Amino acid sequence: MSPLLDYEWVSLLEYNREVEASAVRSRVDSSKLRTLKIGTTTDIHKHDAKMHKLVADVDFVMPNLGSGACSSEVCFGISEFITGNLCGSIKPGQGIEDEDEFWRRALQITSGVAGLHGEDIMHLAIEVRAASGGLALCSLTSLLRFAHSLAFLATNFFLTANGDARLAHFHRACEIGTADAPFSHPGDK
């Protein structure tokens, strides 16, 4: 049986031509909201799902609560409910104003990345985007430094309902020591 049968649709969160994200509610525990992503079955989505399954139990990584195929052309993934991405909590020109909040998020981000490495996975796409929309790959240290800046916004860290950071987007991830050639996202320049 498909894990999709355990959820009922609540609302559309966002969509583009590649993927649709919706809020869904558990039929088992109606107090639990989840995020359902549905997209076309492509090699990049298959690789993302494969890498995500390997690290879904790592702290501060978006948990994989179910995934699979709806058909030969459509795949899905169910994860913890997210309320937005990290950049939504960064105020232009001020960053994360509350110092305790900044360090809590910094700890979560670095712990998530360290957890990936502990599972022999390299993310390879810890990225920030310039506020103008351009891509700027950087080191984790740079990400944390730029988190206080107007010019850069983290794009693959999301926030849960209680404000915890979650790392996602594993399309470029690979196992350490393999010759696996990760994908570049079509939107990356």
PDB file of C-alpha atoms in Angstrom:
ATOM      1  CA  MET A   1       0.000   0.000   0.000  1.00  0.00           C
ATOM      2  CA  SER A   2       1.183   3.485  -0.798  1.00  0.00           C
ATOM      3  CA  PRO A   3       2.070   5.737   2.155  1.00  0.00           C
ATOM      4  CA  LEU A   4       0.050   8.428   0.343  1.00  0.00           C
ATOM      5  CA  LEU A   5      -3.107   6.706   1.574  1.00  0.00           C
ATOM      6  CA  ASP A   6      -2.161   7.699   5.149  1.00  0.00           C
ATOM      7  CA  TYR A   7      -2.584  11.419   4.375  1.00  0.00           C
ATOM      8  CA  GLU A   8      -5.298  13.828   3.316  1.00  0.00           C
ATOM      9  CA  TRP A   9      -4.620  16.984   1.311  1.00  0.00           C
ATOM     10  CA  VAL A  10      -4.842  20.312   3.191  1.00  0.00           C
ATOM     11  CA  SER A  11      -3.459  23.037   0.922  1.00  0.00           C
ATOM     12  CA  LEU A  12      -1.082  23.870  -1.898  1.00  0.00           C
ATOM     13  CA  LEU A  13       2.189  25.348  -0.625  1.00  0.00           C
ATOM     14  CA  GLU A  14       3.987  26.070  -3.895  1.00  0.00           C
ATOM     15  CA  TYR A  15       4.480  24.749  -7.380  1.00  0.00           C
ATOM     16  CA  ASN A  16       6.597  25.164 -10.467  1.00  0.00           C
ATOM     17  CA  ARG A  17       6.912  23.156 -13.661  1.00  0.00           C
ATOM     18  CA  GLU A  18       9.107  20.528 -11.969  1.00  0.00           C
ATOM     19  CA  VAL A  19       7.450  19.954  -8.591  1.00  0.00           C
ATOM     20  CA  GLU A  20       4.395  20.693  -6.489  1.00  0.00           C
ATOM     21  CA  ALA A  21       4.481  20.926  -2.694  1.00  0.00           C
ATOM     22  CA  SER A  22       1.371  20.596  -0.536  1.00  0.00           C
ATOM     23  CA  ALA A  23       0.514  20.448   3.141  1.00  0.00           C
ATOM     24  CA  VAL A  24      -1.073  17.114   4.075  1.00  0.00           C
ATOM     25  CA  ARG A  25      -2.511  15.840   7.362  1.00  0.00           C
ATOM     26  CA  SER A  26      -1.957  12.382   8.810  1.00  0.00           C
ATOM     27  CA  ARG A  27      -5.100  10.222   8.875  1.00  0.00           C
ATOM     28  CA  VAL A  28      -3.592   8.354  11.865  1.00  0.00           C
ATOM     29  CA  ASP A  29      -2.864  11.478  13.967  1.00  0.00           C
ATOM     30  CA  SER A  30      -4.742  14.533  12.704  1.00  0.00           C
ATOM     31  CA  SER A  31      -2.453  16.846  14.712  1.00  0.00           C
ATOM     32  CA  LYS A  32       0.471  15.985  12.388  1.00  0.00           C
ATOM     33  CA  LEU A  33       0.967  18.076   9.281  1.00  0.00           C
ATOM     34  CA  ARG A  34       3.500  16.941   6.677  1.00  0.00           C
ATOM     35  CA  THR A  35       4.882  18.289   3.413  1.00  0.00           C
ATOM     36  CA  LEU A  36       4.156  16.255   0.278  1.00  0.00           C
ATOM     37  CA  LYS A  37       6.256  16.921  -2.825  1.00  0.00           C
ATOM     38  CA  ILE A  38       5.153  15.463  -6.147  1.00  0.00           C
ATOM     39  CA  GLY A  39       7.298  15.760  -9.268  1.00  0.00           C
ATOM     40  CA  THR A  40       8.234  14.177 -12.523  1.00  0.00           C
ATOM     41  CA  THR A  41      10.381  11.066 -12.302  1.00  0.00           C
ATOM     42  CA  THR A  42      13.766  12.180 -13.621  1.00  0.00           C
ATOM     43  CA  ASP A  43      17.300  10.953 -13.013  1.00  0.00           C
ATOM     44  CA  ILE A  44      17.987  14.025 -10.860  1.00  0.00           C
ATOM     45  CA  HIS A  45      14.927  13.313  -8.659  1.00  0.00           C
ATOM     46  CA  LYS A  46      15.852   9.615  -8.399  1.00  0.00           C
ATOM     47  CA  HIS A  47      19.378  10.543  -7.290  1.00  0.00           C
ATOM     48  CA  ASP A  48      18.049  13.119  -4.809  1.00  0.00           C
ATOM     49  CA  ALA A  49      15.689  10.500  -3.300  1.00  0.00           C
ATOM     50  CA  LYS A  50      18.447   7.852  -3.118  1.00  0.00           C
ATOM     51  CA  MET A  51      20.874  10.177  -1.313  1.00  0.00           C
ATOM     52  CA  HIS A  52      18.142  11.544   0.950  1.00  0.00           C
ATOM     53  CA  LYS A  53      17.173   8.029   2.094  1.00  0.00           C
ATOM     54  CA  LEU A  54      20.781   7.416   3.140  1.00  0.00           C
ATOM     55  CA  VAL A  55      20.815  10.426   5.484  1.00  0.00           C
ATOM     56  CA  ALA A  56      17.173  10.954   6.456  1.00  0.00           C
ATOM     57  CA  ASP A  57      17.837   9.935  10.079  1.00  0.00           C
ATOM     58  CA  VAL A  58      20.647  12.474  10.549  1.00  0.00           C
ATOM     59  CA  ASP A  59      19.795  15.303  12.959  1.00  0.00           C
ATOM     60  CA  PHE A  60      18.813  18.544  11.208  1.00  0.00           C
ATOM     61  CA  VAL A  61      18.331  16.835   7.842  1.00  0.00           C
ATOM     62  CA  MET A  62      14.812  16.912   6.428  1.00  0.00           C
ATOM     63  CA  PRO A  63      13.416  13.488   7.429  1.00  0.00           C
ATOM     64  CA  ASN A  64      12.173  11.192   4.680  1.00  0.00           C
ATOM     65  CA  LEU A  65       8.822   9.928   5.990  1.00  0.00           C
ATOM     66  CA  GLY A  66       7.950   8.100   2.784  1.00  0.00           C
ATOM     67  CA  SER A  67       8.717   8.240  -0.910  1.00  0.00           C
ATOM     68  CA  GLY A  68       8.093   6.323  -4.058  1.00  0.00           C
ATOM     69  CA  ALA A  69       6.467   6.327  -7.461  1.00  0.00           C
ATOM     70  CA  CYS A  70       2.881   7.301  -8.242  1.00  0.00           C
ATOM     71  CA  SER A  71       3.400   6.092 -11.822  1.00  0.00           C
ATOM     72  CA  SER A  72       6.297   5.595 -14.218  1.00  0.00           C
ATOM     73  CA  GLU A  73       6.396   9.379 -14.742  1.00  0.00           C
ATOM     74  CA  VAL A  74       5.524  10.805 -11.303  1.00  0.00           C
ATOM     75  CA  CYS A  75       7.305  10.408  -7.942  1.00  0.00           C
ATOM     76  CA  PHE A  76       6.575  11.708  -4.444  1.00  0.00           C
ATOM     77  CA  GLY A  77       8.245  12.373  -1.117  1.00  0.00           C
ATOM     78  CA  ILE A  78       6.734  13.021   2.311  1.00  0.00           C
ATOM     79  CA  SER A  79       8.661  14.981   4.916  1.00  0.00           C
ATOM     80  CA  GLU A  80       8.272  16.945   8.096  1.00  0.00           C
ATOM     81  CA  PHE A  81       6.051  20.005   7.669  1.00  0.00           C
ATOM     82  CA  ILE A  82       8.091  23.094   6.880  1.00  0.00           C
ATOM     83  CA  THR A  83       6.985  26.669   7.308  1.00  0.00           C
ATOM     84  CA  GLY A  84       9.553  28.291   5.031  1.00  0.00           C
ATOM     85  CA  ASN A  85      13.224  28.465   4.246  1.00  0.00           C
ATOM     86  CA  LEU A  86      16.011  29.909   6.347  1.00  0.00           C
ATOM     87  CA  CYS A  87      16.291  33.022   4.212  1.00  0.00           C
ATOM     88  CA  GLY A  88      12.768  33.994   5.250  1.00  0.00           C
ATOM     89  CA  SER A  89      14.021  34.489   8.806  1.00  0.00           C
ATOM     90  CA  ILE A  90      16.987  36.647   7.779  1.00  0.00           C
ATOM     91  CA  LYS A  91      16.154  40.354   7.812  1.00  0.00           C
ATOM     92  CA  PRO A  92      17.741  42.370   4.998  1.00  0.00           C
ATOM     93  CA  GLY A  93      20.677  44.363   6.296  1.00  0.00           C
ATOM     94  CA  GLN A  94      20.367  42.875   9.798  1.00  0.00           C
ATOM     95  CA  GLY A  95      20.578  39.102   9.479  1.00  0.00           C
ATOM     96  CA  ILE A  96      19.190  37.068  12.364  1.00  0.00           C
ATOM     97  CA  GLU A  97      18.854  39.784  14.980  1.00  0.00           C
ATOM     98  CA  ASP A  98      18.581  37.571  18.063  1.00  0.00           C
ATOM     99  CA  GLU A  99      22.070  36.320  18.890  1.00  0.00           C
ATOM    100  CA  ASP A 100      20.807  33.181  20.673  1.00  0.00           C
ATOM    101  CA  GLU A 101      18.674  32.353  17.649  1.00  0.00           C
ATOM    102  CA  PHE A 102      21.649  32.887  15.314  1.00  0.00           C
ATOM    103  CA  TRP A 103      23.848  30.497  17.298  1.00  0.00           C
ATOM    104  CA  ARG A 104      21.034  27.917  17.636  1.00  0.00           C
ATOM    105  CA  ARG A 105      20.627  27.881  13.856  1.00  0.00           C
ATOM    106  CA  ALA A 106      24.406  27.846  13.304  1.00  0.00           C
ATOM    107  CA  LEU A 107      24.668  24.791  15.582  1.00  0.00           C
ATOM    108  CA  GLN A 108      21.834  23.038  13.728  1.00  0.00           C
ATOM    109  CA  ILE A 109      23.336  23.734  10.300  1.00  0.00           C
ATOM    110  CA  THR A 110      26.856  22.637  11.221  1.00  0.00           C
ATOM    111  CA  SER A 111      25.540  19.579  13.096  1.00  0.00           C
ATOM    112  CA  GLY A 112      23.502  18.569  10.050  1.00  0.00           C
ATOM    113  CA  VAL A 113      26.498  18.847   7.731  1.00  0.00           C
ATOM    114  CA  ALA A 114      28.742  16.985  10.217  1.00  0.00           C
ATOM    115  CA  GLY A 115      26.075  14.256  10.449  1.00  0.00           C
ATOM    116  CA  LEU A 116      26.138  13.838   6.669  1.00  0.00           C
ATOM    117  CA  HIS A 117      29.891  13.436   6.741  1.00  0.00           C
ATOM    118  CA  GLY A 118      29.525  10.902   9.555  1.00  0.00           C
ATOM    119  CA  GLU A 119      27.375   8.845   7.158  1.00  0.00           C
ATOM    120  CA  ASP A 120      30.059   9.201   4.433  1.00  0.00           C
ATOM    121  CA  ILE A 121      27.914  11.558   2.362  1.00  0.00           C
ATOM    122  CA  MET A 122      29.067  14.864   0.873  1.00  0.00           C
ATOM    123  CA  HIS A 123      26.219  17.299   0.135  1.00  0.00           C
ATOM    124  CA  LEU A 124      28.175  19.290  -2.501  1.00  0.00           C
ATOM    125  CA  ALA A 125      25.483  21.946  -2.766  1.00  0.00           C
ATOM    126  CA  ILE A 126      25.567  23.944   0.433  1.00  0.00           C
ATOM    127  CA  GLU A 127      24.736  27.127  -1.345  1.00  0.00           C
ATOM    128  CA  VAL A 128      23.590  30.634  -0.922  1.00  0.00           C
ATOM    129  CA  ARG A 129      21.981  32.804  -3.558  1.00  0.00           C
ATOM    130  CA  ALA A 130      22.622  36.472  -3.932  1.00  0.00           C
ATOM    131  CA  ALA A 131      19.534  38.502  -3.150  1.00  0.00           C
ATOM    132  CA  SER A 132      19.550  39.387  -6.858  1.00  0.00           C
ATOM    133  CA  GLY A 133      19.033  35.678  -7.666  1.00  0.00           C
ATOM    134  CA  GLY A 134      22.557  34.672  -8.738  1.00  0.00           C
ATOM    135  CA  LEU A 135      24.185  31.535  -7.329  1.00  0.00           C
ATOM    136  CA  ALA A 136      27.269  31.699  -5.112  1.00  0.00           C
ATOM    137  CA  LEU A 137      28.661  28.378  -3.895  1.00  0.00           C
ATOM    138  CA  CYS A 138      30.555  28.793  -0.658  1.00  0.00           C
ATOM    139  CA  SER A 139      32.068  27.075   2.317  1.00  0.00           C
ATOM    140  CA  LEU A 140      29.940  26.462   5.407  1.00  0.00           C
ATOM    141  CA  THR A 141      31.912  29.144   7.245  1.00  0.00           C
ATOM    142  CA  SER A 142      31.051  31.622   4.518  1.00  0.00           C
ATOM    143  CA  LEU A 143      27.396  30.591   4.704  1.00  0.00           C
ATOM    144  CA  LEU A 144      27.284  31.401   8.401  1.00  0.00           C
ATOM    145  CA  ARG A 145      29.139  34.679   7.882  1.00  0.00           C
ATOM    146  CA  PHE A 146      26.820  35.666   5.020  1.00  0.00           C
ATOM    147  CA  ALA A 147      23.731  34.716   7.057  1.00  0.00           C
ATOM    148  CA  HIS A 148      24.063  38.153   8.671  1.00  0.00           C
ATOM    149  CA  SER A 149      24.306  39.840   5.283  1.00  0.00           C
ATOM    150  CA  LEU A 150      21.732  41.435   3.011  1.00  0.00           C
ATOM    151  CA  ALA A 151      23.433  40.111  -0.113  1.00  0.00           C
ATOM    152  CA  PHE A 152      23.106  36.356   0.401  1.00  0.00           C
ATOM    153  CA  LEU A 153      20.216  34.042   1.288  1.00  0.00           C
ATOM    154  CA  ALA A 154      20.506  30.327   2.143  1.00  0.00           C
ATOM    155  CA  THR A 155      18.368  28.296  -0.274  1.00  0.00           C
ATOM    156  CA  ASN A 156      18.524  24.686   0.873  1.00  0.00           C
ATOM    157  CA  PHE A 157      17.891  25.076   4.591  1.00  0.00           C
ATOM    158  CA  PHE A 158      14.270  25.022   5.684  1.00  0.00           C
ATOM    159  CA  LEU A 159      12.477  25.782   8.950  1.00  0.00           C
ATOM    160  CA  THR A 160      10.051  23.591  10.860  1.00  0.00           C
ATOM    161  CA  ALA A 161       7.015  24.903  12.723  1.00  0.00           C
ATOM    162  CA  ASN A 162       9.151  25.247  15.892  1.00  0.00           C
ATOM    163  CA  GLY A 163      11.929  27.104  14.032  1.00  0.00           C
ATOM    164  CA  ASP A 164      14.468  24.285  13.712  1.00  0.00           C
ATOM    165  CA  ALA A 165      16.658  24.223  10.594  1.00  0.00           C
ATOM    166  CA  ARG A 166      16.527  21.265   8.189  1.00  0.00           C
ATOM    167  CA  LEU A 167      18.936  20.596   5.333  1.00  0.00           C
ATOM    168  CA  ALA A 168      17.477  19.312   2.048  1.00  0.00           C
ATOM    169  CA  HIS A 169      18.128  19.157  -1.723  1.00  0.00           C
ATOM    170  CA  PHE A 170      20.459  16.200  -2.203  1.00  0.00           C
ATOM    171  CA  HIS A 171      20.624  16.260  -6.008  1.00  0.00           C
ATOM    172  CA  ARG A 172      24.403  16.860  -5.943  1.00  0.00           C
ATOM    173  CA  ALA A 173      25.215  14.650  -2.944  1.00  0.00           C
ATOM    174  CA  CYS A 174      27.488  11.649  -3.296  1.00  0.00           C
ATOM    175  CA  GLU A 175      28.982   8.931  -1.165  1.00  0.00           C
ATOM    176  CA  ILE A 176      32.513   9.748  -0.045  1.00  0.00           C
ATOM    177  CA  GLY A 177      35.061   7.708  -1.981  1.00  0.00           C
ATOM    178  CA  THR A 178      32.829   6.840  -4.935  1.00  0.00           C
ATOM    179  CA  ALA A 179      33.122   7.943  -8.507  1.00  0.00           C
ATOM    180  CA  ASP A 180      29.449   8.870  -8.520  1.00  0.00           C
ATOM    181  CA  ALA A 181      28.956  11.950 -10.691  1.00  0.00           C
ATOM    182  CA  PRO A 182      26.323  14.100  -8.982  1.00  0.00           C
ATOM    183  CA  PHE A 183      23.896  16.206 -10.943  1.00  0.00           C
ATOM    184  CA  SER A 184      23.851  19.927 -11.373  1.00  0.00           C
ATOM    185  CA  HIS A 185      20.419  21.423 -10.948  1.00  0.00           C
ATOM    186  CA  PRO A 186      19.172  22.945 -14.222  1.00  0.00           C
ATOM    187  CA  GLY A 187      18.752  26.290 -12.415  1.00  0.00           C
ATOM    188  CA  ASP A 188      22.416  26.367 -11.338  1.00  0.00           C
ATOM    189  CA  LYS A 189      24.690  28.500 -13.501  1.00  0.00           C
TER     190      LYS A 189
END
